[in-house]
């Protein structure tokens, strides 16, 4: 075996299994060895489940040897963001308040991956309760960007993106509430897809903002995203907001052409806040897509500028409610107190980090008596306007092409001011508000050698179209040839 | 504008103990964020329906069929202070 | 001193808020069983324990039960409604918010007819009806105030509750109790709640204010919690009428507050020294989607409505020629009404059936306990059998009462008991004639009086014959034999 198995995409690894060139146990051991050697520097994982992974790999070995694989993911080593509950495996959501919490249940996506034969390597680091854009707000440790360890991997799914970029997992799951899959995917040069709201079950995903949380894949290439999305998508009776739409064959959808596809370029995304290198990369990408037969037109999404304000009302409001349950009574941390209120207040003060407290305070404030209409009520109405912007745009175009982030990965500690950090999500947040699918793919590199994310946005449930265009672009560009030098 | 009294009231509603310094810092940061958020007032939302769900589903039910509960041991295993078959909490004083 | 006398100068304004546990098999938002009395924390799962990442899914039957009740109360079922989160911290509430309904309840604008003093009927308005989840149970080590710690059992957390709020239109504690009785009867008829107040299936809070007669402005409202029986509703409100009237008479102001009824000590006391301004921060529950109950759903529920107590009562009066009060008692519970009709259906006359149920059955079975009535040791068929034995003269009315008690004890039918114990009336004229002769021979004065045509003497003879036969003689036959004997002399 000459190839380093950890460099392979999931589909290449699966092909190697089928060809008898590698086994799940070999791949799992290779990943565990690499994690042991390198993750102290990257900080991608909070928990590594080596023994369970080895056992799952052996079971996959047997199935593959018997030529009875469970499917294309059988034996593929993956990582899960620590926001997903895993039965019997510590799940902290990056927070002290859940330190030592061992769920007696699995998230639906974890269950589906296990049923598909995937091998879980462990749980990845994240901003506490998925609140952040840098993974600096994990209660346990920061994660570093494999392209430049002095920089952040983005967030909140920074551990997942860094693990995939650093070949510490073949692929991973993340969650996107305001950009938390696409932004770290952009910063780490991976593919990250936020599906349509309701496409993938949220059961067992520790809630940040229920109406905005989307689980989705972070992978090495677009084909892997199609594979992984296919495995986790579909109706779940345990999630009342999950949609009973049939799941198309996303891998099969990759083969179509993009000729004749109408691409819209939103004027509002090219403002002075956008790094000129990124603007240029997006324009070059449009050139590539035109070369493949797509047409491009400028469009307008007039409420873009308000998306972030809407987001910073709705998300904290829902978060303040979702996080009320962490009170030291049933699970997680308890700090002793003279009475119940004292105990709960002290537990929450010690268990939540500054960013989480800020959002709980903000959310509690905007929902409190007298402010509901001015803040939450108004934000929900503007959310309707944001949604309408996209609907009107999609009347004339098939996909929207935009930058994923206004800048490339920044340095640790560079964005101390909360508002400056929030502005990072300006291009990703409107899509979460509208609940429509979007993908970030590698769209080139900055002069400093950092990846640039290209974002494609589709109408609801048009993931297949999104994947087809992203795949065509990926095939037509050389970006995937570069990899970070970690070792 | 958000006052220190507002911060204290909200902290009480949210069950968060904040030190004096924390509360003051919180007030400043919330004030800045709220000032940013207030840009929504520029928009005319007269007659616009609110969106609380991105996907327009209605009437999602489950049938009234008993599913096995989880064993008590599994539920209590995570309790910070289990008391036999129950969860113990410190003295309750109404607020 | 009665509440009414003390408060003579005041008008009483009462509104009731009733929480009813729905008799679904499973909880409102998860599949855990709702069975009462299970060992602590054995009927919980990650969802009803509010564990991280878990999600609620609405129990369809709870919505059906709510709709059924709304229709029975003549409410408008809203074409669109939704759930909202109500926030406050309490350790018996796992998520520290309750999934409830706020601006868009299931139903609104209904009413319930109650009997009022003097035989009239009043319709009390119902403001709204909504669904929510119940909380768990706290066990205090000692009382709440002195316990060093408390223990939580989450079995009840998530059980479906239906909250119904009346208009403040009840004008006395008696009316409040009557409202609650009528309310309970409807719920039990509908089969949506077992109505068991002891187990907490039905819980009541009241709002009460007093204003001087003739005044237009409403008085200050006081909320009273923990009214968990009909008797307590009435007692607590009576106490409160006296307390408020005395305060107003003394020129004091009524404080707007929540008071707790202490049934043992018989008074209400303020729950909080300082009034905490609740801020529930309601917002639409993002984990659930709205309900849009279409006309077909509502009409299906309407078609499935059983006959309600008031309609049943009117029908019983017309169809069975019962008195209003009798019909009211018999239709006070669905099981009892069904029992009555089953007895009549098994051949008993409507009148004796009513008499036997009202005077005898209700002696051994609590009429408001549906299950006890259904499990009655004397079945409707057996009661009809007993009545038949009286009708055909096999046993006397007097014997029948003791037969009934034996039936209640052994669950046997009347004929079996009568046969085994030889309780059949002596209907053999030869044997009876002999007894009559003995009685007359033993008392010459009686014989003389009788011969002179005194009715009292005839009654006395019949009485002595009954006595001599230990009640087994058929009294009608004894009279016939006496007439015959007289005509022969
Ligand atoms: Zn449950």
mmCIF file of C-alpha atoms in Angstrom, chain C residues 151-392:
data_model
loop_
_atom_site.group_PDB
_atom_site.id
_atom_site.type_symbol
_atom_site.label_atom_id
_atom_site.label_comp_id
_atom_site.label_asym_id
_atom_site.label_seq_id
_atom_site.Cartn_x
_atom_site.Cartn_y
_atom_site.Cartn_z
ATOM 1 C CA UNK C 151 -36.842 15.872 44.801
ATOM 2 C CA UNK C 152 -38.146 15.769 41.240
ATOM 3 C CA UNK C 153 -40.189 13.071 39.522
ATOM 4 C CA UNK C 154 -40.678 13.768 35.807
ATOM 5 C CA UNK C 155 -43.313 11.089 35.114
ATOM 6 C CA UNK C 156 -46.031 13.695 34.731
ATOM 7 C CA UNK C 157 -43.890 16.099 32.713
ATOM 8 C CA UNK C 158 -45.312 16.299 29.212
ATOM 9 C CA UNK C 159 -48.752 14.845 29.946
ATOM 10 C CA UNK C 160 -51.296 16.707 27.787
ATOM 11 C CA UNK C 161 -53.238 19.405 29.564
ATOM 12 C CA UNK C 162 -56.223 21.322 28.289
ATOM 13 C CA UNK C 163 -56.672 24.739 29.805
ATOM 14 C CA UNK C 164 -60.101 26.315 29.626
ATOM 15 C CA UNK C 165 -60.702 29.844 30.832
ATOM 16 C CA UNK C 166 -64.221 30.988 31.653
ATOM 17 C CA UNK C 167 -65.445 34.553 31.376
ATOM 18 C CA UNK C 168 -65.659 36.280 34.762
ATOM 19 C CA UNK C 169 -69.385 35.659 34.818
ATOM 20 C CA UNK C 170 -69.923 33.463 37.861
ATOM 21 C CA UNK C 171 -71.638 35.392 40.597
ATOM 22 C CA UNK C 172 -71.248 33.172 43.664
ATOM 23 C CA UNK C 173 -69.130 30.363 45.075
ATOM 24 C CA UNK C 174 -72.119 28.033 44.540
ATOM 25 C CA UNK C 175 -72.204 28.938 40.863
ATOM 26 C CA UNK C 176 -68.487 28.338 40.615
ATOM 27 C CA UNK C 177 -68.927 24.866 42.044
ATOM 28 C CA UNK C 178 -71.877 24.260 39.716
ATOM 29 C CA UNK C 179 -69.766 25.365 36.755
ATOM 30 C CA UNK C 180 -66.986 22.981 37.720
ATOM 31 C CA UNK C 181 -69.478 20.121 38.130
ATOM 32 C CA UNK C 182 -71.061 20.752 34.762
ATOM 33 C CA UNK C 183 -67.625 21.170 33.217
ATOM 34 C CA UNK C 184 -66.392 17.906 34.622
ATOM 35 C CA UNK C 185 -69.523 16.064 33.502
ATOM 36 C CA UNK C 186 -69.002 17.215 29.901
ATOM 37 C CA UNK C 187 -65.345 16.165 29.874
ATOM 38 C CA UNK C 188 -66.164 12.772 31.289
ATOM 39 C CA UNK C 189 -69.033 12.335 28.808
ATOM 40 C CA UNK C 190 -66.643 13.111 25.990
ATOM 41 C CA UNK C 191 -64.152 10.578 27.309
ATOM 42 C CA UNK C 192 -61.371 13.163 27.074
ATOM 43 C CA UNK C 193 -60.579 13.293 30.806
ATOM 44 C CA UNK C 194 -61.213 10.858 33.635
ATOM 45 C CA UNK C 195 -62.290 13.769 35.848
ATOM 46 C CA UNK C 196 -60.413 12.351 38.817
ATOM 47 C CA UNK C 197 -59.743 15.368 41.002
ATOM 48 C CA UNK C 198 -57.882 13.398 43.656
ATOM 49 C CA UNK C 199 -55.273 12.255 41.170
ATOM 50 C CA UNK C 200 -55.064 15.766 39.786
ATOM 51 C CA UNK C 201 -56.709 15.017 36.447
ATOM 52 C CA UNK C 202 -58.789 18.146 36.921
ATOM 53 C CA UNK C 203 -57.315 21.212 38.609
ATOM 54 C CA UNK C 204 -58.896 24.560 39.123
ATOM 55 C CA UNK C 205 -57.728 28.119 39.756
ATOM 56 C CA UNK C 206 -60.127 30.989 40.329
ATOM 57 C CA UNK C 207 -60.138 34.746 39.876
ATOM 58 C CA UNK C 208 -62.409 36.595 42.234
ATOM 59 C CA UNK C 209 -63.230 40.231 42.805
ATOM 60 C CA UNK C 210 -65.937 42.090 44.703
ATOM 61 C CA UNK C 211 -67.564 45.346 43.823
ATOM 62 C CA UNK C 212 -70.214 47.349 45.602
ATOM 63 C CA UNK C 213 -73.673 46.607 44.305
ATOM 64 C CA UNK C 214 -74.465 48.980 41.523
ATOM 65 C CA UNK C 215 -70.855 49.971 40.916
ATOM 66 C CA UNK C 216 -69.750 49.723 37.300
ATOM 67 C CA UNK C 217 -66.045 49.454 37.860
ATOM 68 C CA UNK C 218 -64.627 45.983 38.485
ATOM 69 C CA UNK C 219 -62.941 45.288 41.793
ATOM 70 C CA UNK C 220 -59.335 44.201 42.189
ATOM 71 C CA UNK C 221 -58.836 40.620 41.076
ATOM 72 C CA UNK C 222 -57.295 38.000 43.347
ATOM 73 C CA UNK C 223 -56.162 34.669 41.968
ATOM 74 C CA UNK C 224 -56.675 31.570 44.099
ATOM 75 C CA UNK C 225 -54.755 28.424 43.359
ATOM 76 C CA UNK C 226 -54.973 24.816 44.471
ATOM 77 C CA UNK C 227 -58.726 24.276 44.315
ATOM 78 C CA UNK C 228 -58.791 20.565 43.851
ATOM 79 C CA UNK C 229 -62.328 19.483 44.660
ATOM 80 C CA UNK C 230 -65.824 20.861 44.188
ATOM 81 C CA UNK C 231 -66.027 21.388 47.917
ATOM 82 C CA UNK C 232 -62.735 23.262 48.025
ATOM 83 C CA UNK C 233 -63.737 25.524 45.169
ATOM 84 C CA UNK C 234 -66.802 26.547 47.063
ATOM 85 C CA UNK C 235 -65.128 26.779 50.479
ATOM 86 C CA UNK C 236 -62.131 28.749 49.236
ATOM 87 C CA UNK C 237 -64.309 31.193 47.353
ATOM 88 C CA UNK C 238 -66.642 31.591 50.311
ATOM 89 C CA UNK C 239 -63.655 32.331 52.501
ATOM 90 C CA UNK C 240 -62.387 34.820 49.969
ATOM 91 C CA UNK C 241 -65.759 36.584 49.669
ATOM 92 C CA UNK C 242 -65.822 37.063 53.436
ATOM 93 C CA UNK C 243 -62.196 38.160 53.572
ATOM 94 C CA UNK C 244 -62.534 40.666 50.752
ATOM 95 C CA UNK C 245 -65.885 41.997 51.988
ATOM 96 C CA UNK C 246 -64.479 42.502 55.480
ATOM 97 C CA UNK C 247 -61.442 44.281 54.068
ATOM 98 C CA UNK C 248 -63.565 46.521 51.864
ATOM 99 C CA UNK C 249 -65.929 47.256 54.745
ATOM 100 C CA UNK C 250 -62.924 48.310 56.807
ATOM 101 C CA UNK C 251 -61.938 50.679 54.030
ATOM 102 C CA UNK C 252 -58.889 48.637 53.008
ATOM 103 C CA UNK C 253 -57.719 48.088 49.488
ATOM 104 C CA UNK C 254 -57.600 44.631 47.950
ATOM 105 C CA UNK C 255 -54.116 43.718 46.771
ATOM 106 C CA UNK C 256 -53.863 42.103 43.359
ATOM 107 C CA UNK C 257 -52.090 38.863 44.206
ATOM 108 C CA UNK C 258 -52.065 35.105 44.038
ATOM 109 C CA UNK C 259 -53.332 33.260 47.090
ATOM 110 C CA UNK C 260 -53.100 29.620 47.935
ATOM 111 C CA UNK C 261 -56.043 27.716 49.396
ATOM 112 C CA UNK C 262 -55.068 25.693 52.445
ATOM 113 C CA UNK C 263 -57.797 23.075 52.650
ATOM 114 C CA UNK C 264 -56.654 21.707 56.001
ATOM 115 C CA UNK C 265 -56.745 25.037 57.735
ATOM 116 C CA UNK C 266 -59.606 26.420 55.691
ATOM 117 C CA UNK C 267 -58.129 29.713 54.555
ATOM 118 C CA UNK C 268 -56.342 31.359 51.657
ATOM 119 C CA UNK C 269 -52.925 32.891 52.117
ATOM 120 C CA UNK C 270 -50.784 35.126 50.000
ATOM 121 C CA UNK C 271 -48.238 33.168 47.942
ATOM 122 C CA UNK C 272 -45.662 35.905 47.628
ATOM 123 C CA UNK C 273 -44.888 38.846 49.770
ATOM 124 C CA UNK C 274 -43.825 40.937 46.807
ATOM 125 C CA UNK C 275 -45.610 40.542 43.540
ATOM 126 C CA UNK C 276 -43.138 39.170 40.996
ATOM 127 C CA UNK C 277 -43.828 40.557 37.590
ATOM 128 C CA UNK C 278 -43.868 37.515 35.330
ATOM 129 C CA UNK C 279 -42.287 37.916 31.964
ATOM 130 C CA UNK C 280 -43.015 34.721 30.087
ATOM 131 C CA UNK C 281 -41.313 35.792 26.858
ATOM 132 C CA UNK C 282 -43.745 33.878 24.653
ATOM 133 C CA UNK C 283 -42.720 33.197 21.085
ATOM 134 C CA UNK C 284 -43.915 30.674 18.494
ATOM 135 C CA UNK C 285 -42.483 27.193 19.174
ATOM 136 C CA UNK C 286 -39.970 26.793 16.325
ATOM 137 C CA UNK C 287 -39.779 23.014 16.697
ATOM 138 C CA UNK C 288 -43.456 22.596 15.790
ATOM 139 C CA UNK C 289 -45.341 23.664 12.706
ATOM 140 C CA UNK C 290 -48.735 25.409 12.793
ATOM 141 C CA UNK C 291 -51.999 23.492 12.862
ATOM 142 C CA UNK C 292 -54.555 24.173 10.186
ATOM 143 C CA UNK C 293 -57.571 22.145 11.173
ATOM 144 C CA UNK C 294 -59.744 21.979 8.111
ATOM 145 C CA UNK C 295 -63.509 21.863 8.132
ATOM 146 C CA UNK C 296 -63.556 18.131 7.480
ATOM 147 C CA UNK C 297 -61.485 17.462 10.609
ATOM 148 C CA UNK C 298 -63.742 19.630 12.726
ATOM 149 C CA UNK C 299 -66.893 18.098 11.264
ATOM 150 C CA UNK C 300 -65.611 14.585 11.890
ATOM 151 C CA UNK C 301 -65.064 15.531 15.492
ATOM 152 C CA UNK C 302 -68.539 17.052 15.675
ATOM 153 C CA UNK C 303 -70.142 13.943 14.217
ATOM 154 C CA UNK C 304 -68.397 11.823 16.834
ATOM 155 C CA UNK C 305 -69.768 13.858 19.754
ATOM 156 C CA UNK C 306 -71.900 11.812 22.135
ATOM 157 C CA UNK C 307 -75.116 13.155 23.658
ATOM 158 C CA UNK C 308 -74.062 15.697 26.291
ATOM 159 C CA UNK C 309 -75.383 15.786 29.867
ATOM 160 C CA UNK C 310 -77.887 18.605 29.356
ATOM 161 C CA UNK C 311 -79.398 17.058 26.257
ATOM 162 C CA UNK C 312 -79.502 13.693 27.981
ATOM 163 C CA UNK C 313 -81.257 15.230 30.925
ATOM 164 C CA UNK C 314 -83.969 16.780 28.764
ATOM 165 C CA UNK C 315 -84.438 13.509 26.929
ATOM 166 C CA UNK C 316 -84.676 11.490 30.157
ATOM 167 C CA UNK C 317 -87.433 13.767 31.408
ATOM 168 C CA UNK C 318 -89.394 13.422 28.172
ATOM 169 C CA UNK C 319 -88.693 9.833 27.293
ATOM 170 C CA UNK C 320 -88.847 8.254 30.744
ATOM 171 C CA UNK C 321 -91.126 10.686 32.563
ATOM 172 C CA UNK C 322 -88.503 11.346 35.230
ATOM 173 C CA UNK C 323 -88.401 14.411 37.429
ATOM 174 C CA UNK C 324 -85.786 17.017 36.528
ATOM 175 C CA UNK C 325 -83.669 16.366 39.595
ATOM 176 C CA UNK C 326 -83.710 12.618 38.977
ATOM 177 C CA UNK C 327 -82.695 13.074 35.358
ATOM 178 C CA UNK C 328 -79.956 15.474 36.431
ATOM 179 C CA UNK C 329 -78.458 12.941 38.809
ATOM 180 C CA UNK C 330 -78.724 10.092 36.343
ATOM 181 C CA UNK C 331 -77.050 12.113 33.586
ATOM 182 C CA UNK C 332 -74.452 13.539 35.971
ATOM 183 C CA UNK C 333 -72.067 10.948 34.682
ATOM 184 C CA UNK C 334 -72.024 9.224 31.367
ATOM 185 C CA UNK C 335 -71.566 5.820 32.933
ATOM 186 C CA UNK C 336 -74.595 6.290 35.163
ATOM 187 C CA UNK C 337 -76.774 7.455 32.289
ATOM 188 C CA UNK C 338 -75.655 4.446 30.310
ATOM 189 C CA UNK C 339 -76.332 2.231 33.302
ATOM 190 C CA UNK C 340 -79.874 3.564 33.563
ATOM 191 C CA UNK C 341 -80.620 3.072 29.900
ATOM 192 C CA UNK C 342 -79.103 -0.401 29.939
ATOM 193 C CA UNK C 343 -81.346 -1.324 32.877
ATOM 194 C CA UNK C 344 -84.413 -0.054 31.065
ATOM 195 C CA UNK C 345 -83.192 -1.783 27.914
ATOM 196 C CA UNK C 346 -83.026 -5.058 29.851
ATOM 197 C CA UNK C 347 -86.718 -4.833 30.553
ATOM 198 C CA UNK C 348 -87.073 -2.811 33.752
ATOM 199 C CA UNK C 349 -89.701 -0.105 33.881
ATOM 200 C CA UNK C 350 -88.254 3.424 33.662
ATOM 201 C CA UNK C 351 -89.744 4.417 37.006
ATOM 202 C CA UNK C 352 -88.595 1.448 39.167
ATOM 203 C CA UNK C 353 -85.233 1.496 37.383
ATOM 204 C CA UNK C 354 -84.753 5.145 38.371
ATOM 205 C CA UNK C 355 -85.896 4.500 41.921
ATOM 206 C CA UNK C 356 -83.596 1.545 42.404
ATOM 207 C CA UNK C 357 -80.560 3.311 40.961
ATOM 208 C CA UNK C 358 -81.105 6.545 42.874
ATOM 209 C CA UNK C 359 -81.909 4.976 46.202
ATOM 210 C CA UNK C 360 -79.990 1.703 46.217
ATOM 211 C CA UNK C 361 -77.260 1.601 43.569
ATOM 212 C CA UNK C 362 -75.841 4.999 44.531
ATOM 213 C CA UNK C 363 -75.615 3.737 48.071
ATOM 214 C CA UNK C 364 -73.002 1.166 47.036
ATOM 215 C CA UNK C 365 -71.393 2.853 44.009
ATOM 216 C CA UNK C 366 -70.136 6.474 43.844
ATOM 217 C CA UNK C 367 -72.113 7.926 40.963
ATOM 218 C CA UNK C 368 -69.443 10.367 39.810
ATOM 219 C CA UNK C 369 -66.827 7.653 39.468
ATOM 220 C CA UNK C 370 -67.231 6.458 35.898
ATOM 221 C CA UNK C 371 -65.126 3.389 36.339
ATOM 222 C CA UNK C 372 -66.849 2.372 39.563
ATOM 223 C CA UNK C 373 -70.223 2.630 37.846
ATOM 224 C CA UNK C 374 -68.991 0.582 34.897
ATOM 225 C CA UNK C 375 -67.567 -2.011 37.299
ATOM 226 C CA UNK C 376 -70.691 -1.974 39.478
ATOM 227 C CA UNK C 377 -71.118 -5.331 41.273
ATOM 228 C CA UNK C 378 -74.797 -5.208 40.285
ATOM 229 C CA UNK C 379 -74.969 -5.054 36.509
ATOM 230 C CA UNK C 380 -77.862 -3.349 34.695
ATOM 231 C CA UNK C 381 -79.108 -6.771 33.558
ATOM 232 C CA UNK C 382 -79.057 -8.064 37.132
ATOM 233 C CA UNK C 383 -80.882 -5.007 38.422
ATOM 234 C CA UNK C 384 -83.513 -5.434 35.710
ATOM 235 C CA UNK C 385 -83.794 -9.091 36.760
ATOM 236 C CA UNK C 386 -84.421 -8.070 40.336
ATOM 237 C CA UNK C 387 -87.106 -5.599 39.285
ATOM 238 C CA UNK C 388 -88.745 -8.296 37.212
ATOM 239 C CA UNK C 389 -88.979 -10.591 40.276
ATOM 240 C CA UNK C 390 -90.803 -7.817 42.139
ATOM 241 C CA UNK C 391 -93.068 -7.105 39.201
ATOM 242 C CA UNK C 392 -94.173 -10.708 38.836
#
